[in-house]
PDB file of C-alpha atoms in Angstrom:
ATOM      1  CA  MET A   1      -0.365   0.242   0.313  1.00 53.00           C
ATOM      2  CA  ALA A   2       1.216   3.470  -0.721  1.00 56.00           C
ATOM      3  CA  ASN A   3       1.736   5.818   1.752  1.00 61.00           C
ATOM      4  CA  ASP A   4       0.210   9.405   0.129  1.00 62.00           C
ATOM      5  CA  THR A   5       0.834  11.335   3.565  1.00 67.00           C
ATOM      6  CA  ASP A   6       3.281  14.422   1.725  1.00 66.00           C
ATOM      7  CA  ILE A   7       6.236  14.120   4.460  1.00 72.00           C
ATOM      8  CA  LYS A   8       8.373  17.825   4.360  1.00 71.00           C
ATOM      9  CA  PRO A   9      11.257  18.670   6.775  1.00 70.00           C
ATOM     10  CA  ARG A  10      10.414  21.088   9.312  1.00 72.00           C
ATOM     11  CA  ALA A  11      12.248  24.426   9.273  1.00 74.00           C
ATOM     12  CA  LYS A  12      15.122  25.071  11.143  1.00 77.00           C
ATOM     13  CA  THR A  13      14.563  28.108  13.346  1.00 77.00           C
ATOM     14  CA  VAL A  14      18.570  29.345  13.924  1.00 77.00           C
ATOM     15  CA  PRO A  15      18.357  31.093  17.034  1.00 80.00           C
ATOM     16  CA  LYS A  16      19.738  34.932  16.021  1.00 82.00           C
ATOM     17  CA  VAL A  17      22.763  36.102  18.327  1.00 84.00           C
ATOM     18  CA  ALA A  18      21.893  39.375  19.730  1.00 83.00           C
ATOM     19  CA  ARG A  19      25.149  41.641  19.014  1.00 86.00           C
ATOM     20  CA  PRO A  20      26.605  42.818  22.726  1.00 87.00           C
ATOM     21  CA  PRO A  21      25.694  46.926  23.216  1.00 92.00           C
ATOM     22  CA  LEU A  22      28.393  49.536  22.140  1.00 97.00           C
ATOM     23  CA  HIS A  23      30.376  51.906  24.328  1.00 98.00           C
ATOM     24  CA  LYS A  24      31.638  55.135  22.880  1.00 98.00           C
ATOM     25  CA  VAL A  25      35.492  55.697  24.072  1.00 98.00           C
ATOM     26  CA  ILE A  26      34.832  59.573  25.070  1.00 98.00           C
ATOM     27  CA  LEU A  27      38.258  61.854  25.129  1.00 98.00           C
ATOM     28  CA  VAL A  28      37.293  64.910  27.874  1.00 98.00           C
ATOM     29  CA  ASN A  29      39.376  68.059  27.533  1.00 96.00           C
ATOM     30  CA  ASP A  30      41.460  69.130  29.683  1.00 95.00           C
ATOM     31  CA  ASP A  31      43.663  72.343  29.668  1.00 92.00           C
ATOM     32  CA  PHE A  32      47.048  70.808  31.241  1.00 96.00           C
ATOM     33  CA  THR A  33      47.766  67.609  29.161  1.00 96.00           C
ATOM     34  CA  PRO A  34      49.937  68.827  25.579  1.00 97.00           C
ATOM     35  CA  ARG A  35      48.100  68.234  22.876  1.00 96.00           C
ATOM     36  CA  ASP A  36      51.802  65.964  21.229  1.00 96.00           C
ATOM     37  CA  PHE A  37      50.955  63.879  24.432  1.00 97.00           C
ATOM     38  CA  VAL A  38      46.711  63.087  23.497  1.00 97.00           C
ATOM     39  CA  VAL A  39      48.130  62.475  19.952  1.00 97.00           C
ATOM     40  CA  ARG A  40      50.428  60.116  21.196  1.00 97.00           C
ATOM     41  CA  VAL A  41      47.555  58.671  23.264  1.00 98.00           C
ATOM     42  CA  LEU A  42      45.723  58.302  20.547  1.00 98.00           C
ATOM     43  CA  LYS A  43      48.278  56.786  18.068  1.00 98.00           C
ATOM     44  CA  ALA A  44      49.205  54.216  20.769  1.00 97.00           C
ATOM     45  CA  GLU A  45      46.116  53.152  22.907  1.00 97.00           C
ATOM     46  CA  PHE A  46      43.871  53.149  19.906  1.00 97.00           C
ATOM     47  CA  ARG A  47      45.541  52.836  16.511  1.00 97.00           C
ATOM     48  CA  ILE A  48      44.777  56.107  15.437  1.00 96.00           C
ATOM     49  CA  PRO A  49      46.204  57.193  12.056  1.00 97.00           C
ATOM     50  CA  GLU A  50      47.923  60.847  13.815  1.00 96.00           C
ATOM     51  CA  ASP A  51      45.857  63.276  11.245  1.00 97.00           C
ATOM     52  CA  GLN A  52      43.006  61.769  12.608  1.00 98.00           C
ATOM     53  CA  ALA A  53      44.248  61.430  16.103  1.00 98.00           C
ATOM     54  CA  HIS A  54      44.690  64.760  15.321  1.00 98.00           C
ATOM     55  CA  ARG A  55      41.323  66.116  14.348  1.00 98.00           C
ATOM     56  CA  ILE A  56      39.910  63.866  17.114  1.00 97.00           C
ATOM     57  CA  MET A  57      41.821  66.414  19.923  1.00 97.00           C
ATOM     58  CA  ILE A  58      41.145  69.425  18.041  1.00 97.00           C
ATOM     59  CA  THR A  59      37.419  68.330  18.276  1.00 97.00           C
ATOM     60  CA  ALA A  60      37.691  67.490  21.932  1.00 97.00           C
ATOM     61  CA  HIS A  61      39.704  70.879  22.743  1.00 96.00           C
ATOM     62  CA  THR A  62      36.730  73.262  20.795  1.00 97.00           C
ATOM     63  CA  LYS A  63      34.070  71.103  22.029  1.00 97.00           C
ATOM     64  CA  GLY A  64      34.672  69.739  25.608  1.00 97.00           C
ATOM     65  CA  SER A  65      35.046  66.121  24.538  1.00 97.00           C
ATOM     66  CA  CYS A  66      35.001  64.206  21.223  1.00 97.00           C
ATOM     67  CA  VAL A  67      33.832  60.491  21.004  1.00 97.00           C
ATOM     68  CA  VAL A  68      37.359  58.430  19.848  1.00 98.00           C
ATOM     69  CA  ALA A  69      35.945  55.220  18.919  1.00 97.00           C
ATOM     70  CA  VAL A  70      33.165  52.583  20.006  1.00 97.00           C
ATOM     71  CA  PHE A  71      33.559  49.076  21.254  1.00 97.00           C
ATOM     72  CA  THR A  72      32.202  45.931  23.178  1.00 96.00           C
ATOM     73  CA  ARG A  73      31.431  47.430  26.837  1.00 96.00           C
ATOM     74  CA  GLU A  74      34.565  45.237  27.649  1.00 97.00           C
ATOM     75  CA  ILE A  75      36.787  46.760  25.309  1.00 97.00           C
ATOM     76  CA  ALA A  76      35.967  50.265  25.674  1.00 98.00           C
ATOM     77  CA  GLU A  77      36.359  50.120  29.580  1.00 98.00           C
ATOM     78  CA  THR A  78      39.924  48.543  28.835  1.00 98.00           C
ATOM     79  CA  LYS A  79      41.143  51.050  26.407  1.00 98.00           C
ATOM     80  CA  ALA A  80      39.796  54.060  28.699  1.00 98.00           C
ATOM     81  CA  LYS A  81      41.745  52.703  31.108  1.00 98.00           C
ATOM     82  CA  ARG A  82      44.971  51.819  29.718  1.00 98.00           C
ATOM     83  CA  ALA A  83      44.836  55.683  28.051  1.00 98.00           C
ATOM     84  CA  VAL A  84      44.546  57.342  31.578  1.00 98.00           C
ATOM     85  CA  ASP A  85      47.028  55.217  32.867  1.00 98.00           C
ATOM     86  CA  MET A  86      49.077  55.806  30.420  1.00 97.00           C
ATOM     87  CA  ALA A  87      48.697  59.939  30.865  1.00 97.00           C
ATOM     88  CA  ARG A  88      49.038  59.773  34.872  1.00 97.00           C
ATOM     89  CA  GLY A  89      52.225  58.171  34.447  1.00 97.00           C
ATOM     90  CA  GLU A  90      53.119  61.011  32.798  1.00 97.00           C
ATOM     91  CA  GLY A  91      51.630  63.003  35.201  1.00 97.00           C
ATOM     92  CA  PHE A  92      48.679  64.373  33.076  1.00 97.00           C
ATOM     93  CA  PRO A  93      45.075  64.475  33.828  1.00 97.00           C
ATOM     94  CA  LEU A  94      44.136  63.302  30.445  1.00 97.00           C
ATOM     95  CA  LEU A  95      40.587  61.812  30.894  1.00 97.00           C
ATOM     96  CA  PHE A  96      38.856  59.341  28.587  1.00 98.00           C
ATOM     97  CA  THR A  97      35.212  58.657  29.198  1.00 98.00           C
ATOM     98  CA  THR A  98      32.894  55.500  28.634  1.00 98.00           C
ATOM     99  CA  GLU A  99      29.311  55.464  28.165  1.00 97.00           C
ATOM    100  CA  PRO A 100      26.833  53.085  26.271  1.00 97.00           C
ATOM    101  CA  GLU A 101      25.751  53.717  22.386  1.00 92.00           C
ATOM    102  CA  GLU A 102      22.591  54.952  21.863  1.00 82.00           C
TER     103      GLU A 102
END
């Protein structure tokens, strides 16, 4: 006897992995840290080319702060801490903060 039931494979559900929330690293301007040192920190910690690092530094200088880069929370916090530690090691009050990206 032939089976007239049409058997179709079920569609597989592929779970979507949610992207981790991103955080901005923000350079906060101060009146004490030399501009060339700020550029050096941006190049060293964030691997930013010199011309872009200079533009970020000038933007922070004129507007008070500037977004440097966007990473996952752990990476953003680590990079900000390392940049601040680098500045403190040289005796400068340079500040990088992080905040969630909207």
